[in-house]
Coordinates of C-alpha atoms and ligand atoms in Angstrom, one line a residue:
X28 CA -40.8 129.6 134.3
X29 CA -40.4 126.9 136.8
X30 CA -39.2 123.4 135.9
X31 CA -41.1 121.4 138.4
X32 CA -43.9 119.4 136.7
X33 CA -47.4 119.9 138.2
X34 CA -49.5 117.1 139.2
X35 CA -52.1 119.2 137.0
X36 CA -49.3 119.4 134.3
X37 CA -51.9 117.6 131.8
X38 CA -53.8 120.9 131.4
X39 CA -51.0 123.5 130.5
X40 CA -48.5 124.5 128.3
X41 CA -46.5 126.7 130.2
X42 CA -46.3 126.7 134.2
X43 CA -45.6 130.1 136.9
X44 CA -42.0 131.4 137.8
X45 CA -40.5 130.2 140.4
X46 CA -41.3 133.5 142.4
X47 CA -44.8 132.6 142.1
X48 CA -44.4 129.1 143.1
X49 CA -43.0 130.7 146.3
X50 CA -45.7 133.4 146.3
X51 CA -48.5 130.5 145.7
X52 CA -46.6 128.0 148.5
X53 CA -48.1 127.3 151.9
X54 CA -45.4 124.6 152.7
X55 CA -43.5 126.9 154.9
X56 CA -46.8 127.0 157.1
X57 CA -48.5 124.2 156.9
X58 CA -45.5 121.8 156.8
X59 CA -46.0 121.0 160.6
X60 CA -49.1 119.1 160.0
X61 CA -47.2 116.4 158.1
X62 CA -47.5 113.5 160.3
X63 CA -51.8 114.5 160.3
X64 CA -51.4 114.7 156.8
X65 CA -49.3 111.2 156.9
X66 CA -52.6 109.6 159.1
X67 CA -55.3 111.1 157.1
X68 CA -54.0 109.5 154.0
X69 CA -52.9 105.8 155.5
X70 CA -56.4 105.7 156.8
X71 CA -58.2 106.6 153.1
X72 CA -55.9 104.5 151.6
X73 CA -57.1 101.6 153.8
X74 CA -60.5 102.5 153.3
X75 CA -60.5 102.7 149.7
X76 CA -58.9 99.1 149.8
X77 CA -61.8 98.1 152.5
X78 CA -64.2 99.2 149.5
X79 CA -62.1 97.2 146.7
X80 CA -61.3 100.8 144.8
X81 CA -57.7 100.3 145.0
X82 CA -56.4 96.6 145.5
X83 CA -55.2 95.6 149.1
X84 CA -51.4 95.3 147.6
X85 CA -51.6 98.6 146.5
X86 CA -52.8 99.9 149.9
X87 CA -50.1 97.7 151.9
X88 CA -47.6 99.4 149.6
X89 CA -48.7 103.0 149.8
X90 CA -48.7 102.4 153.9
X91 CA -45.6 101.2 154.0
X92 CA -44.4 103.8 151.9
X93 CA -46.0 106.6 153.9
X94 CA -44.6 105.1 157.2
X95 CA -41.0 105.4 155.9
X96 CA -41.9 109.2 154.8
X97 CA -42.5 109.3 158.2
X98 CA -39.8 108.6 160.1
X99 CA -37.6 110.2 158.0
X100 CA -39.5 113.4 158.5
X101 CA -39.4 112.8 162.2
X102 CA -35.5 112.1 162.0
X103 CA -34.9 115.1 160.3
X104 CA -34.2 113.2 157.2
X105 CA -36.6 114.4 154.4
X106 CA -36.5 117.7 153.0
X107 CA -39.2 119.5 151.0
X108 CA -38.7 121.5 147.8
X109 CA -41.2 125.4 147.8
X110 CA -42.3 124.0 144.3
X111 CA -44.4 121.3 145.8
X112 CA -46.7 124.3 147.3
X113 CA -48.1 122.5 149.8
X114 CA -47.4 119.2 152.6
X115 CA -50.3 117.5 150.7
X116 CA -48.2 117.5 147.3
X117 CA -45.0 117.4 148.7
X118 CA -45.5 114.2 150.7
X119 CA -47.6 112.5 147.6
X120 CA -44.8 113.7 145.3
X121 CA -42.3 111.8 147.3
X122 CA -44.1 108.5 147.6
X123 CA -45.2 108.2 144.2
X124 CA -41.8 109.1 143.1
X125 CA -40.9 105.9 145.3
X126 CA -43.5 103.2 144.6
X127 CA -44.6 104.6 141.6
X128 CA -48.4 103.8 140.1
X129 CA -49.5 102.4 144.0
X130 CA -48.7 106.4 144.8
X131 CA -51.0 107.9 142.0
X132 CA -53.7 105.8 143.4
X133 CA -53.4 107.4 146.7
X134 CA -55.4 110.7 145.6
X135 CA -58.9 108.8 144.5
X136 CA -61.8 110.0 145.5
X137 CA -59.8 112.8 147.3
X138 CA -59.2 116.4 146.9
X139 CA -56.4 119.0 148.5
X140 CA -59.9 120.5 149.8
X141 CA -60.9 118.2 151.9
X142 CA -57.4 116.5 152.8
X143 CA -56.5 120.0 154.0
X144 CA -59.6 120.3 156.3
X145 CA -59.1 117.0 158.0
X146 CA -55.5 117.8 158.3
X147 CA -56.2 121.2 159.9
X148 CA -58.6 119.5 162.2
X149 CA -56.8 116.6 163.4
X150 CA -54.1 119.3 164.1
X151 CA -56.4 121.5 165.7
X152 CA -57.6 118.6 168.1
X153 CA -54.2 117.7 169.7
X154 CA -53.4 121.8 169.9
X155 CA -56.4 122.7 171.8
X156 CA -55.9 119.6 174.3
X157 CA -52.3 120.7 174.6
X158 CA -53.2 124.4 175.4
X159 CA -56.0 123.1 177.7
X160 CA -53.3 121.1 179.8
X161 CA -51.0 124.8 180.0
X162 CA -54.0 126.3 181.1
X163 CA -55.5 123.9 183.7
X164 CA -51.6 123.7 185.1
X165 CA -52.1 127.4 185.2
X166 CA -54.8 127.1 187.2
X167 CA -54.1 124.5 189.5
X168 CA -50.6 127.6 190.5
X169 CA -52.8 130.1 190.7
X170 CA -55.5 127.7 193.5
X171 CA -52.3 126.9 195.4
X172 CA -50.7 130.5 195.7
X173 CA -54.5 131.7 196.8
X174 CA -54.5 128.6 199.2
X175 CA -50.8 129.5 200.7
X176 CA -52.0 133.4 201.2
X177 CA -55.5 132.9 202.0
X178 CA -55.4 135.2 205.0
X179 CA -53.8 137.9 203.4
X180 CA -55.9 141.6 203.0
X181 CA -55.0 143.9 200.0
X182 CA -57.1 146.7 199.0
X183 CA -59.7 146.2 195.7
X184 CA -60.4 149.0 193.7
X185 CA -62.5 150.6 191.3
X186 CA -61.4 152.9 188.5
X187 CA -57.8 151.9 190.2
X188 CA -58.7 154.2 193.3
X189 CA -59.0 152.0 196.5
X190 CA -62.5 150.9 197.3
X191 CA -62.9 147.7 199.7
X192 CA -60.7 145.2 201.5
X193 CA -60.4 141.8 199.7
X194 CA -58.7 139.1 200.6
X195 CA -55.5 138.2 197.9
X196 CA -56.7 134.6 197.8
X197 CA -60.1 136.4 196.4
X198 CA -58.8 138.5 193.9
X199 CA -56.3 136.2 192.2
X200 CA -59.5 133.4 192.2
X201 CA -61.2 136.0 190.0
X202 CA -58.8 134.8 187.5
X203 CA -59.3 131.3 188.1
X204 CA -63.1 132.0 186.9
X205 CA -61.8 133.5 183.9
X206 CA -59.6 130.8 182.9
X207 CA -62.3 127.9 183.5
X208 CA -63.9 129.7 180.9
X209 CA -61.4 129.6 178.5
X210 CA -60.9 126.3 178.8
X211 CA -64.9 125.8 177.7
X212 CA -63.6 127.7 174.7
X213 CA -60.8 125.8 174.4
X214 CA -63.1 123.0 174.8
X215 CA -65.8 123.6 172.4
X216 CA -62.7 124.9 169.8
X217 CA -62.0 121.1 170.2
X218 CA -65.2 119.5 169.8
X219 CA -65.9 122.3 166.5
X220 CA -62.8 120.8 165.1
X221 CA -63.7 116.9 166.0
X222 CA -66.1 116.6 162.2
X223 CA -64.3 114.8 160.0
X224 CA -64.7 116.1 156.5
X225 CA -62.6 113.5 154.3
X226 CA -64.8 112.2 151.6
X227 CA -66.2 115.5 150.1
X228 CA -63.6 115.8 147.7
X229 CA -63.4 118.8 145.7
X230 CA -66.8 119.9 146.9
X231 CA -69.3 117.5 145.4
X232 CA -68.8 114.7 146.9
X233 CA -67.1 111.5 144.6
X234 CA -68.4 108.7 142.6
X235 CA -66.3 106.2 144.3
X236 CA -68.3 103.9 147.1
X237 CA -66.1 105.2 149.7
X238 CA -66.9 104.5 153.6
X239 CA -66.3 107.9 155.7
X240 CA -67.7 106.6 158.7
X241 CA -64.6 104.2 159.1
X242 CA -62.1 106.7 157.7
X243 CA -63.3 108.4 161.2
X244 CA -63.8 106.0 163.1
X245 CA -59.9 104.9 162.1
X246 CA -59.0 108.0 162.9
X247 CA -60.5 109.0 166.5
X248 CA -63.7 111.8 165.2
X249 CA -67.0 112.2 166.8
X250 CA -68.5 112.5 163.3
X251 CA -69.1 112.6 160.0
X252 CA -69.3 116.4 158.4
X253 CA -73.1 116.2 156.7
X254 CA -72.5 118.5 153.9
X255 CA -69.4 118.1 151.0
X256 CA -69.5 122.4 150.4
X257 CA -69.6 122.7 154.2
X258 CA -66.9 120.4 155.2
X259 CA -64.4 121.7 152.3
X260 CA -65.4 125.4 153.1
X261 CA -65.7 125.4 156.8
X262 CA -63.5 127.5 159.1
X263 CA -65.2 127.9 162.1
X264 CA -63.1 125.5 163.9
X265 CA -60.7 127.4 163.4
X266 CA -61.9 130.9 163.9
X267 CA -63.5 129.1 167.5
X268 CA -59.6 128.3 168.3
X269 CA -58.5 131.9 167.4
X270 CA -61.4 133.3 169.6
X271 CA -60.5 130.7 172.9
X272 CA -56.9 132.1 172.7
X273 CA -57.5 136.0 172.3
X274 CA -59.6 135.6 174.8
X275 CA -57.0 133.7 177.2
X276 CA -54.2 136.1 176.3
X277 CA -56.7 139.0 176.9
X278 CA -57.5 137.3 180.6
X279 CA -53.4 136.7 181.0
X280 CA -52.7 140.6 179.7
X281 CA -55.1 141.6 182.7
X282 CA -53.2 139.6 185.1
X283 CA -49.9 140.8 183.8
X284 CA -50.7 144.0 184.0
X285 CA -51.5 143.8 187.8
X286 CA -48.6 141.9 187.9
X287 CA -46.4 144.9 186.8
X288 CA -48.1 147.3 188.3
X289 CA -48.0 145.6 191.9
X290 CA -44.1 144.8 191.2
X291 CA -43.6 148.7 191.0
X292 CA -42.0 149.9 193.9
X293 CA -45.0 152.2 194.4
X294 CA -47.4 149.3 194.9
X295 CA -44.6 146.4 196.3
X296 CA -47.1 144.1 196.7
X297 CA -45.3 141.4 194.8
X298 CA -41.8 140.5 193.7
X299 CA -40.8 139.0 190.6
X300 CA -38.3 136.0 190.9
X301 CA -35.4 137.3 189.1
X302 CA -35.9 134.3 186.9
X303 CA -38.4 136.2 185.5
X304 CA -37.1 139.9 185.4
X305 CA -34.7 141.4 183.5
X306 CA -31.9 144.7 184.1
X307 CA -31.3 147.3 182.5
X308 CA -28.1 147.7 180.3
X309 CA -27.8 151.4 181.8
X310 CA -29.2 151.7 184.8
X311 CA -28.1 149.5 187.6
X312 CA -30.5 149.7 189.8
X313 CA -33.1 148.4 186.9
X314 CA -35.3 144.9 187.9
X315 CA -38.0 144.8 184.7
X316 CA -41.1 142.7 184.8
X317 CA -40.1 141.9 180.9
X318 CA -42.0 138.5 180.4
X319 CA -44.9 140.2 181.8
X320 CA -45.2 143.0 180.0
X321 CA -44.4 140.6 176.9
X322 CA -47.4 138.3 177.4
X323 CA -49.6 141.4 177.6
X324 CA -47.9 142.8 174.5
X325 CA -48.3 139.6 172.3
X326 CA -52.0 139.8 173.3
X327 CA -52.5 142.2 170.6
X328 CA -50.7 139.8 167.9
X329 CA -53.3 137.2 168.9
X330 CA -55.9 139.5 168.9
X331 CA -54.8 140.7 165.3
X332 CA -54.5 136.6 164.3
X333 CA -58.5 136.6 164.8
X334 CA -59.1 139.7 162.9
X335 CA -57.0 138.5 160.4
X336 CA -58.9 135.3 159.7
X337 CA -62.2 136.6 160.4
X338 CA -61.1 139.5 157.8
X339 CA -59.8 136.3 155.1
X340 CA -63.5 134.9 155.4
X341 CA -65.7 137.4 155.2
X342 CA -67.0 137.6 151.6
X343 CA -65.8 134.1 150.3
X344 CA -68.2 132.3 148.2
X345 CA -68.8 129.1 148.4
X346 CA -67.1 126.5 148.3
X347 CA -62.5 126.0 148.5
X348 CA -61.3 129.7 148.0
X349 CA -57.2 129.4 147.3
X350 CA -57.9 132.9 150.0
X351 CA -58.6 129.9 152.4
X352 CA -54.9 129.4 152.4
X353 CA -54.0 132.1 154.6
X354 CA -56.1 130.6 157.3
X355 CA -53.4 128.5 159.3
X356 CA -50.6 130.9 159.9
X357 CA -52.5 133.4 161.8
X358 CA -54.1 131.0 163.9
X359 CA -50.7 128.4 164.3
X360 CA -49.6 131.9 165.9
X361 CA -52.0 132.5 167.9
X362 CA -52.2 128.3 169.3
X363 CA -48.1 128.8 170.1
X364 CA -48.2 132.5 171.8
X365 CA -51.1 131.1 173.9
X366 CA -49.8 127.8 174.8
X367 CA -45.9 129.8 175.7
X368 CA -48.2 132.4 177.5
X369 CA -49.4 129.9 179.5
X370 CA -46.5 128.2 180.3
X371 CA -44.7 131.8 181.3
X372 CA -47.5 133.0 183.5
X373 CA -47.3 129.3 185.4
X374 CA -43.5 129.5 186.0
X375 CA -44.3 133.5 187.1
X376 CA -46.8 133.0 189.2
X377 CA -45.1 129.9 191.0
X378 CA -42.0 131.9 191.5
X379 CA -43.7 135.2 192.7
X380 CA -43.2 136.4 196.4
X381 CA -46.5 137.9 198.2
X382 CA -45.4 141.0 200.3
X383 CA -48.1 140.4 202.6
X384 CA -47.3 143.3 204.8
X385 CA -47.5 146.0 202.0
X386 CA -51.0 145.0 200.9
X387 CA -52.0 145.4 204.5
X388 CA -50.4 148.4 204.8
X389 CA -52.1 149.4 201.6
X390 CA -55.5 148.2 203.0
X391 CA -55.4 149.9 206.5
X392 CA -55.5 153.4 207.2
X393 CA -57.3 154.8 204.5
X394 CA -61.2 155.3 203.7
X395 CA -61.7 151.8 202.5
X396 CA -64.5 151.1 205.5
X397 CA -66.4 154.0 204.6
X398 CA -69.2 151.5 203.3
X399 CA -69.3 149.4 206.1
X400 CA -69.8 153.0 208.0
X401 CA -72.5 154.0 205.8
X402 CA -74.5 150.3 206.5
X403 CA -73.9 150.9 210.2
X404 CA -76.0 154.2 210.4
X405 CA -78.3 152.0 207.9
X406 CA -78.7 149.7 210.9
X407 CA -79.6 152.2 213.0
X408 CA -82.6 153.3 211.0
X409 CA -81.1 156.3 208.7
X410 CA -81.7 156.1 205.5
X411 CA -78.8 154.9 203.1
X412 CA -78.8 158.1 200.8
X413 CA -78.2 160.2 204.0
X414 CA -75.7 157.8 205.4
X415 CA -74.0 158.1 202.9
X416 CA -73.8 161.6 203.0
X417 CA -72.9 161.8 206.4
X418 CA -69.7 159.7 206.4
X419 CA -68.9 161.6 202.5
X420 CA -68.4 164.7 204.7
X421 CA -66.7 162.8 207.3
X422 CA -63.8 161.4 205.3
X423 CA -64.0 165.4 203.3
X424 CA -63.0 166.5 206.7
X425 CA -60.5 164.1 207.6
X426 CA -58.8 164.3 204.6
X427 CA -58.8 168.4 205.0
X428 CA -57.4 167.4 208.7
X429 CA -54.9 164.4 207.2
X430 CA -56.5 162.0 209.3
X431 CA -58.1 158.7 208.3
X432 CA -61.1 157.0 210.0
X433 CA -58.6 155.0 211.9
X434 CA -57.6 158.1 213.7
X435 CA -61.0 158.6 215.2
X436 CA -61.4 158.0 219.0
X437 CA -64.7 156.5 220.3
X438 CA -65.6 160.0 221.8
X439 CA -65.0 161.8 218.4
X440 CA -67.5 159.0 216.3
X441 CA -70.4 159.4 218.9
X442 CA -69.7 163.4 218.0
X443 CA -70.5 162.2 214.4
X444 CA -73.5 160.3 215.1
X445 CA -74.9 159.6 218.2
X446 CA -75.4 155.8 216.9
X447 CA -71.8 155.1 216.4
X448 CA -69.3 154.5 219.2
X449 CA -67.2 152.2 220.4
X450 CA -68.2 149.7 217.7
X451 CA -67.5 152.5 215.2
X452 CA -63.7 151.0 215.9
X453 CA -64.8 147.2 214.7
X454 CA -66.4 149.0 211.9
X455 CA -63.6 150.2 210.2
X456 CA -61.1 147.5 211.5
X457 CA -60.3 146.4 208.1
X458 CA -60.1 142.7 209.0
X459 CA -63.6 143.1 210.3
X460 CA -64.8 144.8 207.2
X461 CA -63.3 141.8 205.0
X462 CA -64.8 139.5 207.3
X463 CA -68.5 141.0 206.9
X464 CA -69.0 140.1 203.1
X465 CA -69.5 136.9 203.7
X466 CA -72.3 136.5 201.0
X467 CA -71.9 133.2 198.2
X468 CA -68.8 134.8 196.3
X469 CA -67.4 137.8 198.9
X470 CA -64.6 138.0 200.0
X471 CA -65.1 137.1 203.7
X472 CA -63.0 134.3 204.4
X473 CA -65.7 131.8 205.0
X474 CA -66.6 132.6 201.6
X475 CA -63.5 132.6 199.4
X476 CA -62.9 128.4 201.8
X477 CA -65.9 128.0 200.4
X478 CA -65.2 129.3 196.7
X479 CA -61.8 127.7 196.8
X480 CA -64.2 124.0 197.0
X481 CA -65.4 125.3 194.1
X482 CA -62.4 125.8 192.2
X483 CA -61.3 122.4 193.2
X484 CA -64.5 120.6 192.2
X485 CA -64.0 122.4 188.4
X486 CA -60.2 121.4 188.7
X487 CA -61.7 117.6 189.2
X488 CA -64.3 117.5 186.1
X489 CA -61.9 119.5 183.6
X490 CA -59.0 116.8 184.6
X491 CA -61.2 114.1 183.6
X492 CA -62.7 116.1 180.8
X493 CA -58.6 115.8 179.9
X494 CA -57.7 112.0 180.6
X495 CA -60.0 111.0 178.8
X496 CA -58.8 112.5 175.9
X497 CA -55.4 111.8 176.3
X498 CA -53.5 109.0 175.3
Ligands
LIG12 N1 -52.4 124.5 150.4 C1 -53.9 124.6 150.3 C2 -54.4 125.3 151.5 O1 -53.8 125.4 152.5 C3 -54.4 123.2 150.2 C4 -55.7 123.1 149.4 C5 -55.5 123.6 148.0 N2 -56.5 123.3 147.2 C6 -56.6 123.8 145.9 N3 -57.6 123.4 145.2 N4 -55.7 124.6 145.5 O2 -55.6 125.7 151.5

């Protein structure tokens, strides 16, 4: 039996073992929110002297006890014991046991069910904003590498076999688009979280004539949650915040996975910086992509943290569910693998060396302007089907022969259709087949100067989407 007495101690006769004080404890977890859990309760504490439910010397006292807790938690000072269960009892347990009956008065019209939402959602607000700063950073890398290589030709693919010429800048754009769109996740993860639900108590609501309007006004939210059961119960936010980072880490496990694979000496389109490779401990010759293939490994943890909550949810009846516990740890994971993803793919990306001449080499020389071939007997009035067909057998033949089409003389493409010729060679000039798809969002490079406005006008409205949020 443990020896701790419960704030609930009037009820019972006999309390659980210690082992199930640990078992029953989320203060490992949800410790880190301390200083939200510090706020929340200065601000109802004011408010409840605003409304005369507790006298204004009580208030002054309970603040100024809560802002020494504070500091001594911030300097490392204040220890917690596993039988206070959670940040919510442990902190209340140590000011009462300092200023005495002020520190009982603290928990009025309050419940652990609704301190714990606005805890986990004042916590979630400065997460998101600090993941949505990685990621625009990110972005911002990946803009400036595409800018610094915008002439540069690789080969695309499809199903991983070569298709079309692209432009670098193009490709690693792609993943600018994607990660604009996590940070409108990110975003609305934000704005789900930005309801403040203080005030509904256990789930009823409470007798006392509190004010939650200026609890969140005090305390920087949008608004007021409309429903006591909802607010208490409510994990969306936090499901929204799990969703925005498997999705990011699934966009960054894409990119690493290039990454690696173009690093291979096979590919040698990129290097790593040996800042961000690692050798082998047996074989010399060893350079390992480790940090990418990391990220794109972690991806499934993150990916498991949203199944893992969405799992936790499912089925729970209205309204606090102690199951409701295990919703931070999951998704505290998947906030810090996300935000250090970030951060690494920045650093790798910044660091990486473009071997410009590979992807060329890669580019040229193959079958890759067999499309462009194929739209140049369309031009001449055959239909496509039979275009198609024509240069098929064409690159069947030089393949047989080990020949590509940049092998072919003018004489020998007039012998495979009388339409093609001497243009036939600016047809498959892979610089001239790049340059051709210059429709909104191709690859010409008309089109990827204009895309990259784009990408800066986003970069402009999500930065101020951010200063305005941060202080
Ligand atoms: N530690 C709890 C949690 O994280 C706080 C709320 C507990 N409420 C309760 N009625 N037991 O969910």
């Amino acid at each position: 039996m443990s020896t701790e007495k419960k704030p609930w101690g009037g009820r019972f006769e006999r309390s659980p073992s210690a082992f199930l004080d640990e078992f029953g404890a989320s203060l490992p977890v949800d410790s880190r929110m301390w200083a939200e859990d510090i706020r929340g309760s200065i601000a109802h504490a004011r408010m409840l002297a605003r409304q005369g439910v507790i006298s204004a010397d009580d208030a002054e006292a309970i603040e100024a006890g809560l802002s020494r807790i504070y500091r001594e938690i911030r300097d490392g000072e204040l220890e917690f014991r596993i039988a206070d269960e959670d940040i919510h009892m442990a902190i209340e347990r140590t000011l009462t046991e300092r200023i005495g009956t002020a520190g009982g008065r603290l928990h009025t019209g309050r419940s652990r069910n609704d301190q714990v939402a606005l805890d986990t959602r004042l916590y979630l607000k400065g997460r998101t904003l600090e993941l949505l700063r990685a990621e625009f950073a990110l972005r911002q890398t990946l803009l400036r590498l595409a800018v610094e290589h915008a002439e540069v030709i690789m080969p695309g693919y499809t199903h991983l076999q070569k298709a079309q010429p692209v432009l670098f800048a193009h490709h690693l754009l792609a993943y600018f688009w994607m990660l604009s769109r996590d940070a409108v996740r990110l975003r609305a993860a934000h704005d789900a979280a930005d309801v403040m639900p203080l005030g509904s108590a256990a789930l009823a609501g409470t007798t006392f004539p509190i004010d939650r309007a200026s609890v969140a006004g005090d305390l920087g939210f949008s608004s007021v949650g409309a429903n006591s059961m909802d607010s208490v119960s409510d994990r969306d936010f936090l499901l929204d915040a799990a969703y925005a980072c498997t999705v990011t880490m699934v966009h960054l496990s894409r990119l690493c996975e290039e990454l690696i694979l173009w690093s291979a000496e096979e590919f040698g389109f990129v290097t790593m910086d040996d800042t961000y490779s690692t050798g082998s401990s047996i074989m010399p010759q060893k350079k390992n992509p480790d940090f990418a293939e990391l990220t794109r490994g972690k991806t499934g943890r993150v990916i498991g943290d949203l199944v893992g909550l969405l799992t936790v949810l499912k089925g729970l009846p209205l309204a606090y569910n102690k199951d409701m516990q295990e919703d931070k740890e999951g998704v505290f994971d998947a906030l810090d693998t996300t935000r250090d993803a970030l951060v690494v793919m920045e650093g790798m990306l910044a660091t990486v060396r473009v071997n410009a001449d590979r992807m060329f080499a890669a580019a040229h020389g193959g079958f890759m302007a067999a499309t462009d071939l194929a739209d140049h007997l369309v031009n001449a009035g055959m239909p496509f089907r039979e275009a198609h067909e024509v240069i098929g057998s064409l690159v069947l033949r030089l393949e047989r022969e080990g020949r590509t089409l940049q092998d072919l003389s003018a004489e020998e493409w007039v012998a495979v259709h009388p339409s093609l010729g001497a243009d036939a060679l600016d047809a498959v000039d892979i610089r001239s087949v790049v340059g051709r798809r210059t429709s909104e969002g191709g690859t010409a490079p008309a089109a990827v100067a204009a895309q990259m406005d784009r990408c800066r006008e986003v970069l402009a409205a999500d930065g101020q989407w951010l200063d305005a949020r941060t202080g």
